[in-house]
Amino acid sequence: TMDAGEDGMHDDMLATLVQWFEDAEDQTSDARTKSERDRDYYDNKQYTAEERALLEARKQPVISDNRIRRKIDYLCGLEKQARQDPKAYPRNPQDEEAAEAATDAIRFVADSNRFPQIASRVWENELIEGCGGVDVCVEEGGPQGYKIFLRRVSWDRMFFDPHSSEPDFGDAQYLGIVVWM
């Protein structure tokens, strides 16, 4: 059970989280609209309803040479071709064994979570919509007591500090995932 102080603390945290989400939603609405447009262009949905009606009235087929899709597909193929296994490097010569252990652990998590497929889907989101992400989750269970799993976060489920200017959100005050229940 929670006492009144803990309940108030949770209410304050919830209010802060809701405020962050609403600020991010309000201040990134233009970018999200453009991201949806960019996905439509990739999916060959470049014509508006009016443009389609005009072409159909002229008895012209609604076709286009989708160079955007071709370029994105090329870059996705390049990512797959250039992919490397993760590797941890030691900071000092005496850390060689620790780096090897870290490499083994990272590779185990990547292999048990289909990381190449996740990475490719995130890369596609970054190319088309402008951002993508992976949620690293830890649950109790598994052979050593915990299980680490990776979950791709769709670009439209992410929210972030709209004042962040770093491409990796390194200067963001907050990053979040919204899940509707």
PDB file of C-alpha atoms in Angstrom:
ATOM      1  CA  THR A   1       0.000   0.000   0.000  1.00  0.00           C
ATOM      2  CA  MET A   2       1.081   3.555  -0.632  1.00  0.00           C
ATOM      3  CA  ASP A   3       0.822   6.333   1.876  1.00  0.00           C
ATOM      4  CA  ALA A   4      -0.407   9.829   0.978  1.00  0.00           C
ATOM      5  CA  GLY A   5       3.139  11.089   0.329  1.00  0.00           C
ATOM      6  CA  GLU A   6       3.946   8.352  -2.197  1.00  0.00           C
ATOM      7  CA  ASP A   7       0.579   8.813  -3.901  1.00  0.00           C
ATOM      8  CA  GLY A   8       1.248  12.551  -4.289  1.00  0.00           C
ATOM      9  CA  MET A   9       4.730  11.844  -5.629  1.00  0.00           C
ATOM     10  CA  HIS A  10       3.272   9.493  -8.265  1.00  0.00           C
ATOM     11  CA  ASP A  11       0.664  12.109  -9.226  1.00  0.00           C
ATOM     12  CA  ASP A  12       3.431  14.706  -9.675  1.00  0.00           C
ATOM     13  CA  MET A  13       5.487  12.314 -11.817  1.00  0.00           C
ATOM     14  CA  LEU A  14       2.451  11.448 -13.935  1.00  0.00           C
ATOM     15  CA  ALA A  15       1.701  15.144 -14.442  1.00  0.00           C
ATOM     16  CA  THR A  16       5.314  15.739 -15.533  1.00  0.00           C
ATOM     17  CA  LEU A  17       5.247  12.825 -17.975  1.00  0.00           C
ATOM     18  CA  VAL A  18       1.926  13.946 -19.465  1.00  0.00           C
ATOM     19  CA  GLN A  19       3.281  17.494 -19.825  1.00  0.00           C
ATOM     20  CA  TRP A  20       6.427  16.245 -21.599  1.00  0.00           C
ATOM     21  CA  PHE A  21       4.342  14.152 -23.986  1.00  0.00           C
ATOM     22  CA  GLU A  22       1.929  17.001 -24.756  1.00  0.00           C
ATOM     23  CA  ASP A  23       4.802  19.466 -25.312  1.00  0.00           C
ATOM     24  CA  ALA A  24       6.538  17.024 -27.642  1.00  0.00           C
ATOM     25  CA  GLU A  25       3.303  16.278 -29.502  1.00  0.00           C
ATOM     26  CA  ASP A  26       2.454  19.970 -29.951  1.00  0.00           C
ATOM     27  CA  GLN A  27       5.923  21.093 -30.986  1.00  0.00           C
ATOM     28  CA  THR A  28       6.632  18.227 -33.386  1.00  0.00           C
ATOM     29  CA  SER A  29       3.276  18.027 -35.178  1.00  0.00           C
ATOM     30  CA  ASP A  30       4.690  19.529 -38.414  1.00  0.00           C
ATOM     31  CA  ALA A  31       7.597  17.069 -38.382  1.00  0.00           C
ATOM     32  CA  ARG A  32       5.243  14.130 -37.759  1.00  0.00           C
ATOM     33  CA  THR A  33       2.999  15.256 -40.636  1.00  0.00           C
ATOM     34  CA  LYS A  34       6.050  15.385 -42.914  1.00  0.00           C
ATOM     35  CA  SER A  35       7.150  11.939 -41.691  1.00  0.00           C
ATOM     36  CA  GLU A  36       3.744  10.525 -42.656  1.00  0.00           C
ATOM     37  CA  ARG A  37       4.037  12.232 -46.058  1.00  0.00           C
ATOM     38  CA  ASP A  38       7.521  10.764 -46.520  1.00  0.00           C
ATOM     39  CA  ARG A  39       6.233   7.242 -45.760  1.00  0.00           C
ATOM     40  CA  ASP A  40       3.448   7.787 -48.306  1.00  0.00           C
ATOM     41  CA  TYR A  41       6.040   8.818 -50.914  1.00  0.00           C
ATOM     42  CA  TYR A  42       8.045   5.676 -50.199  1.00  0.00           C
ATOM     43  CA  ASP A  43       4.836   3.615 -50.486  1.00  0.00           C
ATOM     44  CA  ASN A  44       4.081   5.267 -53.861  1.00  0.00           C
ATOM     45  CA  LYS A  45       1.142   7.307 -52.557  1.00  0.00           C
ATOM     46  CA  GLN A  46       2.311  10.634 -53.962  1.00  0.00           C
ATOM     47  CA  TYR A  47      -0.907  11.890 -55.490  1.00  0.00           C
ATOM     48  CA  THR A  48      -3.690  13.687 -53.663  1.00  0.00           C
ATOM     49  CA  ALA A  49      -7.325  12.683 -54.198  1.00  0.00           C
ATOM     50  CA  GLU A  50      -7.812  15.739 -56.446  1.00  0.00           C
ATOM     51  CA  GLU A  51      -4.775  14.876 -58.579  1.00  0.00           C
ATOM     52  CA  ARG A  52      -5.990  11.287 -58.941  1.00  0.00           C
ATOM     53  CA  ALA A  53      -9.477  12.465 -59.950  1.00  0.00           C
ATOM     54  CA  LEU A  54      -7.994  14.836 -62.541  1.00  0.00           C
ATOM     55  CA  LEU A  55      -5.853  12.082 -64.067  1.00  0.00           C
ATOM     56  CA  GLU A  56      -8.775   9.644 -64.103  1.00  0.00           C
ATOM     57  CA  ALA A  57     -11.023  12.284 -65.739  1.00  0.00           C
ATOM     58  CA  ARG A  58      -8.410  12.583 -68.514  1.00  0.00           C
ATOM     59  CA  LYS A  59      -8.301   8.776 -68.717  1.00  0.00           C
ATOM     60  CA  GLN A  60      -4.617   8.823 -67.773  1.00  0.00           C
ATOM     61  CA  PRO A  61      -3.120   6.084 -65.611  1.00  0.00           C
ATOM     62  CA  VAL A  62      -1.964   7.092 -62.140  1.00  0.00           C
ATOM     63  CA  ILE A  63       1.666   6.052 -62.306  1.00  0.00           C
ATOM     64  CA  SER A  64       4.968   7.434 -61.138  1.00  0.00           C
ATOM     65  CA  ASP A  65       8.631   6.511 -61.291  1.00  0.00           C
ATOM     66  CA  ASN A  66       9.341   6.109 -57.575  1.00  0.00           C
ATOM     67  CA  ARG A  67      13.008   7.054 -57.270  1.00  0.00           C
ATOM     68  CA  ILE A  68      12.579   7.628 -53.530  1.00  0.00           C
ATOM     69  CA  ARG A  69      11.797   3.960 -52.881  1.00  0.00           C
ATOM     70  CA  ARG A  70      14.702   2.887 -55.076  1.00  0.00           C
ATOM     71  CA  LYS A  71      17.164   5.067 -53.128  1.00  0.00           C
ATOM     72  CA  ILE A  72      15.843   3.984 -49.709  1.00  0.00           C
ATOM     73  CA  ASP A  73      15.973   0.318 -50.728  1.00  0.00           C
ATOM     74  CA  TYR A  74      19.565   0.832 -51.938  1.00  0.00           C
ATOM     75  CA  LEU A  75      20.584   2.393 -48.612  1.00  0.00           C
ATOM     76  CA  CYS A  76      18.848  -0.413 -46.690  1.00  0.00           C
ATOM     77  CA  GLY A  77      20.777  -2.966 -48.748  1.00  0.00           C
ATOM     78  CA  LEU A  78      24.004  -1.076 -48.087  1.00  0.00           C
ATOM     79  CA  GLU A  79      23.317  -1.242 -44.337  1.00  0.00           C
ATOM     80  CA  LYS A  80      22.839  -5.020 -44.522  1.00  0.00           C
ATOM     81  CA  GLN A  81      25.977  -5.436 -46.599  1.00  0.00           C
ATOM     82  CA  ALA A  82      28.139  -3.285 -44.295  1.00  0.00           C
ATOM     83  CA  ARG A  83      26.789  -4.746 -41.049  1.00  0.00           C
ATOM     84  CA  GLN A  84      29.377  -5.924 -38.523  1.00  0.00           C
ATOM     85  CA  ASP A  85      29.180  -7.940 -35.339  1.00  0.00           C
ATOM     86  CA  PRO A  86      29.251  -5.811 -32.189  1.00  0.00           C
ATOM     87  CA  LYS A  87      32.612  -5.602 -30.423  1.00  0.00           C
ATOM     88  CA  ALA A  88      33.697  -4.031 -27.146  1.00  0.00           C
ATOM     89  CA  TYR A  89      37.194  -2.551 -27.014  1.00  0.00           C
ATOM     90  CA  PRO A  90      39.334  -2.219 -23.885  1.00  0.00           C
ATOM     91  CA  ARG A  91      40.293   1.200 -22.581  1.00  0.00           C
ATOM     92  CA  ASN A  92      43.568  -0.110 -21.177  1.00  0.00           C
ATOM     93  CA  PRO A  93      45.703  -3.167 -21.997  1.00  0.00           C
ATOM     94  CA  GLN A  94      44.770  -4.808 -18.684  1.00  0.00           C
ATOM     95  CA  ASP A  95      41.045  -4.625 -19.662  1.00  0.00           C
ATOM     96  CA  GLU A  96      41.447  -7.044 -22.584  1.00  0.00           C
ATOM     97  CA  GLU A  97      39.605  -9.940 -20.891  1.00  0.00           C
ATOM     98  CA  ALA A  98      36.766  -7.700 -19.688  1.00  0.00           C
ATOM     99  CA  ALA A  99      36.311  -6.386 -23.247  1.00  0.00           C
ATOM    100  CA  GLU A 100      36.108  -9.943 -24.595  1.00  0.00           C
ATOM    101  CA  ALA A 101      33.503 -10.835 -21.950  1.00  0.00           C
ATOM    102  CA  ALA A 102      31.496  -7.707 -22.821  1.00  0.00           C
ATOM    103  CA  THR A 103      31.698  -8.593 -26.529  1.00  0.00           C
ATOM    104  CA  ASP A 104      30.413 -12.106 -25.812  1.00  0.00           C
ATOM    105  CA  ALA A 105      27.537 -10.732 -23.716  1.00  0.00           C
ATOM    106  CA  ILE A 106      26.523  -8.171 -26.346  1.00  0.00           C
ATOM    107  CA  ARG A 107      26.652 -10.778 -29.110  1.00  0.00           C
ATOM    108  CA  PHE A 108      24.566 -13.202 -27.047  1.00  0.00           C
ATOM    109  CA  VAL A 109      21.846 -10.572 -26.546  1.00  0.00           C
ATOM    110  CA  ALA A 110      21.993  -9.560 -30.237  1.00  0.00           C
ATOM    111  CA  ASP A 111      21.805 -13.177 -31.441  1.00  0.00           C
ATOM    112  CA  SER A 112      18.937 -14.117 -29.134  1.00  0.00           C
ATOM    113  CA  ASN A 113      16.885 -11.076 -30.181  1.00  0.00           C
ATOM    114  CA  ARG A 114      17.213 -11.108 -33.989  1.00  0.00           C
ATOM    115  CA  PHE A 115      19.137  -7.839 -33.762  1.00  0.00           C
ATOM    116  CA  PRO A 116      20.004  -7.645 -37.487  1.00  0.00           C
ATOM    117  CA  GLN A 117      16.301  -7.537 -38.413  1.00  0.00           C
ATOM    118  CA  ILE A 118      15.561  -4.986 -35.683  1.00  0.00           C
ATOM    119  CA  ALA A 119      18.500  -2.825 -36.784  1.00  0.00           C
ATOM    120  CA  SER A 120      17.352  -2.907 -40.412  1.00  0.00           C
ATOM    121  CA  ARG A 121      13.811  -1.849 -39.511  1.00  0.00           C
ATOM    122  CA  VAL A 122      15.094   0.994 -37.317  1.00  0.00           C
ATOM    123  CA  TRP A 123      17.440   2.112 -40.116  1.00  0.00           C
ATOM    124  CA  GLU A 124      14.491   2.189 -42.545  1.00  0.00           C
ATOM    125  CA  ASN A 125      12.507   4.335 -40.071  1.00  0.00           C
ATOM    126  CA  GLU A 126      15.471   6.680 -39.728  1.00  0.00           C
ATOM    127  CA  LEU A 127      15.786   7.023 -43.506  1.00  0.00           C
ATOM    128  CA  ILE A 128      12.090   7.568 -44.196  1.00  0.00           C
ATOM    129  CA  GLU A 129      10.484   9.113 -41.115  1.00  0.00           C
ATOM    130  CA  GLY A 130      13.625  10.625 -39.576  1.00  0.00           C
ATOM    131  CA  CYS A 131      13.894   8.682 -36.318  1.00  0.00           C
ATOM    132  CA  GLY A 132      13.677   5.202 -34.927  1.00  0.00           C
ATOM    133  CA  GLY A 133      14.673   3.396 -31.797  1.00  0.00           C
ATOM    134  CA  VAL A 134      15.191   0.240 -29.795  1.00  0.00           C
ATOM    135  CA  ASP A 135      14.011  -0.335 -26.241  1.00  0.00           C
ATOM    136  CA  VAL A 136      16.390  -2.483 -24.200  1.00  0.00           C
ATOM    137  CA  CYS A 137      14.287  -4.344 -21.626  1.00  0.00           C
ATOM    138  CA  VAL A 138      15.328  -6.475 -18.674  1.00  0.00           C
ATOM    139  CA  GLU A 139      12.954  -9.005 -17.110  1.00  0.00           C
ATOM    140  CA  GLU A 140      13.361 -11.457 -14.296  1.00  0.00           C
ATOM    141  CA  GLY A 141      13.693 -15.036 -15.453  1.00  0.00           C
ATOM    142  CA  GLY A 142      16.059 -16.740 -17.828  1.00  0.00           C
ATOM    143  CA  PRO A 143      18.961 -19.033 -16.996  1.00  0.00           C
ATOM    144  CA  GLN A 144      21.003 -16.449 -15.033  1.00  0.00           C
ATOM    145  CA  GLY A 145      18.035 -14.828 -13.325  1.00  0.00           C
ATOM    146  CA  TYR A 146      17.412 -12.065 -15.882  1.00  0.00           C
ATOM    147  CA  LYS A 147      16.552 -11.911 -19.545  1.00  0.00           C
ATOM    148  CA  ILE A 148      17.511  -8.997 -21.758  1.00  0.00           C
ATOM    149  CA  PHE A 149      15.419  -8.419 -24.831  1.00  0.00           C
ATOM    150  CA  LEU A 150      15.279  -5.766 -27.525  1.00  0.00           C
ATOM    151  CA  ARG A 151      12.107  -4.249 -28.860  1.00  0.00           C
ATOM    152  CA  ARG A 152      11.948  -1.972 -31.891  1.00  0.00           C
ATOM    153  CA  VAL A 153      10.124   1.270 -31.177  1.00  0.00           C
ATOM    154  CA  SER A 154       8.169   2.597 -34.126  1.00  0.00           C
ATOM    155  CA  TRP A 155       8.886   6.215 -35.003  1.00  0.00           C
ATOM    156  CA  ASP A 156       5.296   7.240 -34.251  1.00  0.00           C
ATOM    157  CA  ARG A 157       5.469   5.802 -30.712  1.00  0.00           C
ATOM    158  CA  MET A 158       8.537   7.831 -29.728  1.00  0.00           C
ATOM    159  CA  PHE A 159       8.438  11.251 -28.157  1.00  0.00           C
ATOM    160  CA  PHE A 160      11.383  13.406 -27.230  1.00  0.00           C
ATOM    161  CA  ASP A 161      12.489  16.797 -26.056  1.00  0.00           C
ATOM    162  CA  PRO A 162      11.675  19.019 -29.065  1.00  0.00           C
ATOM    163  CA  HIS A 163      14.548  21.344 -28.121  1.00  0.00           C
ATOM    164  CA  SER A 164      17.124  18.589 -28.600  1.00  0.00           C
ATOM    165  CA  SER A 165      19.526  19.377 -31.435  1.00  0.00           C
ATOM    166  CA  GLU A 166      21.808  16.322 -31.385  1.00  0.00           C
ATOM    167  CA  PRO A 167      21.014  13.563 -33.925  1.00  0.00           C
ATOM    168  CA  ASP A 168      21.276  10.896 -31.204  1.00  0.00           C
ATOM    169  CA  PHE A 169      19.242  12.965 -28.698  1.00  0.00           C
ATOM    170  CA  GLY A 170      22.368  13.195 -26.524  1.00  0.00           C
ATOM    171  CA  ASP A 171      21.275  16.613 -25.259  1.00  0.00           C
ATOM    172  CA  ALA A 172      17.588  15.730 -24.768  1.00  0.00           C
ATOM    173  CA  GLN A 173      16.074  16.393 -21.372  1.00  0.00           C
ATOM    174  CA  TYR A 174      13.735  13.434 -21.916  1.00  0.00           C
ATOM    175  CA  LEU A 175      12.982  10.563 -24.301  1.00  0.00           C
ATOM    176  CA  GLY A 176       9.859   8.465 -24.078  1.00  0.00           C
ATOM    177  CA  ILE A 177       7.648   5.824 -25.590  1.00  0.00           C
ATOM    178  CA  VAL A 178       3.902   6.244 -25.704  1.00  0.00           C
ATOM    179  CA  VAL A 179       1.718   3.148 -25.549  1.00  0.00           C
ATOM    180  CA  TRP A 180      -2.036   3.455 -25.807  1.00  0.00           C
ATOM    181  CA  MET A 181      -3.958   1.034 -23.585  1.00  0.00           C
TER     182      MET A 181
END
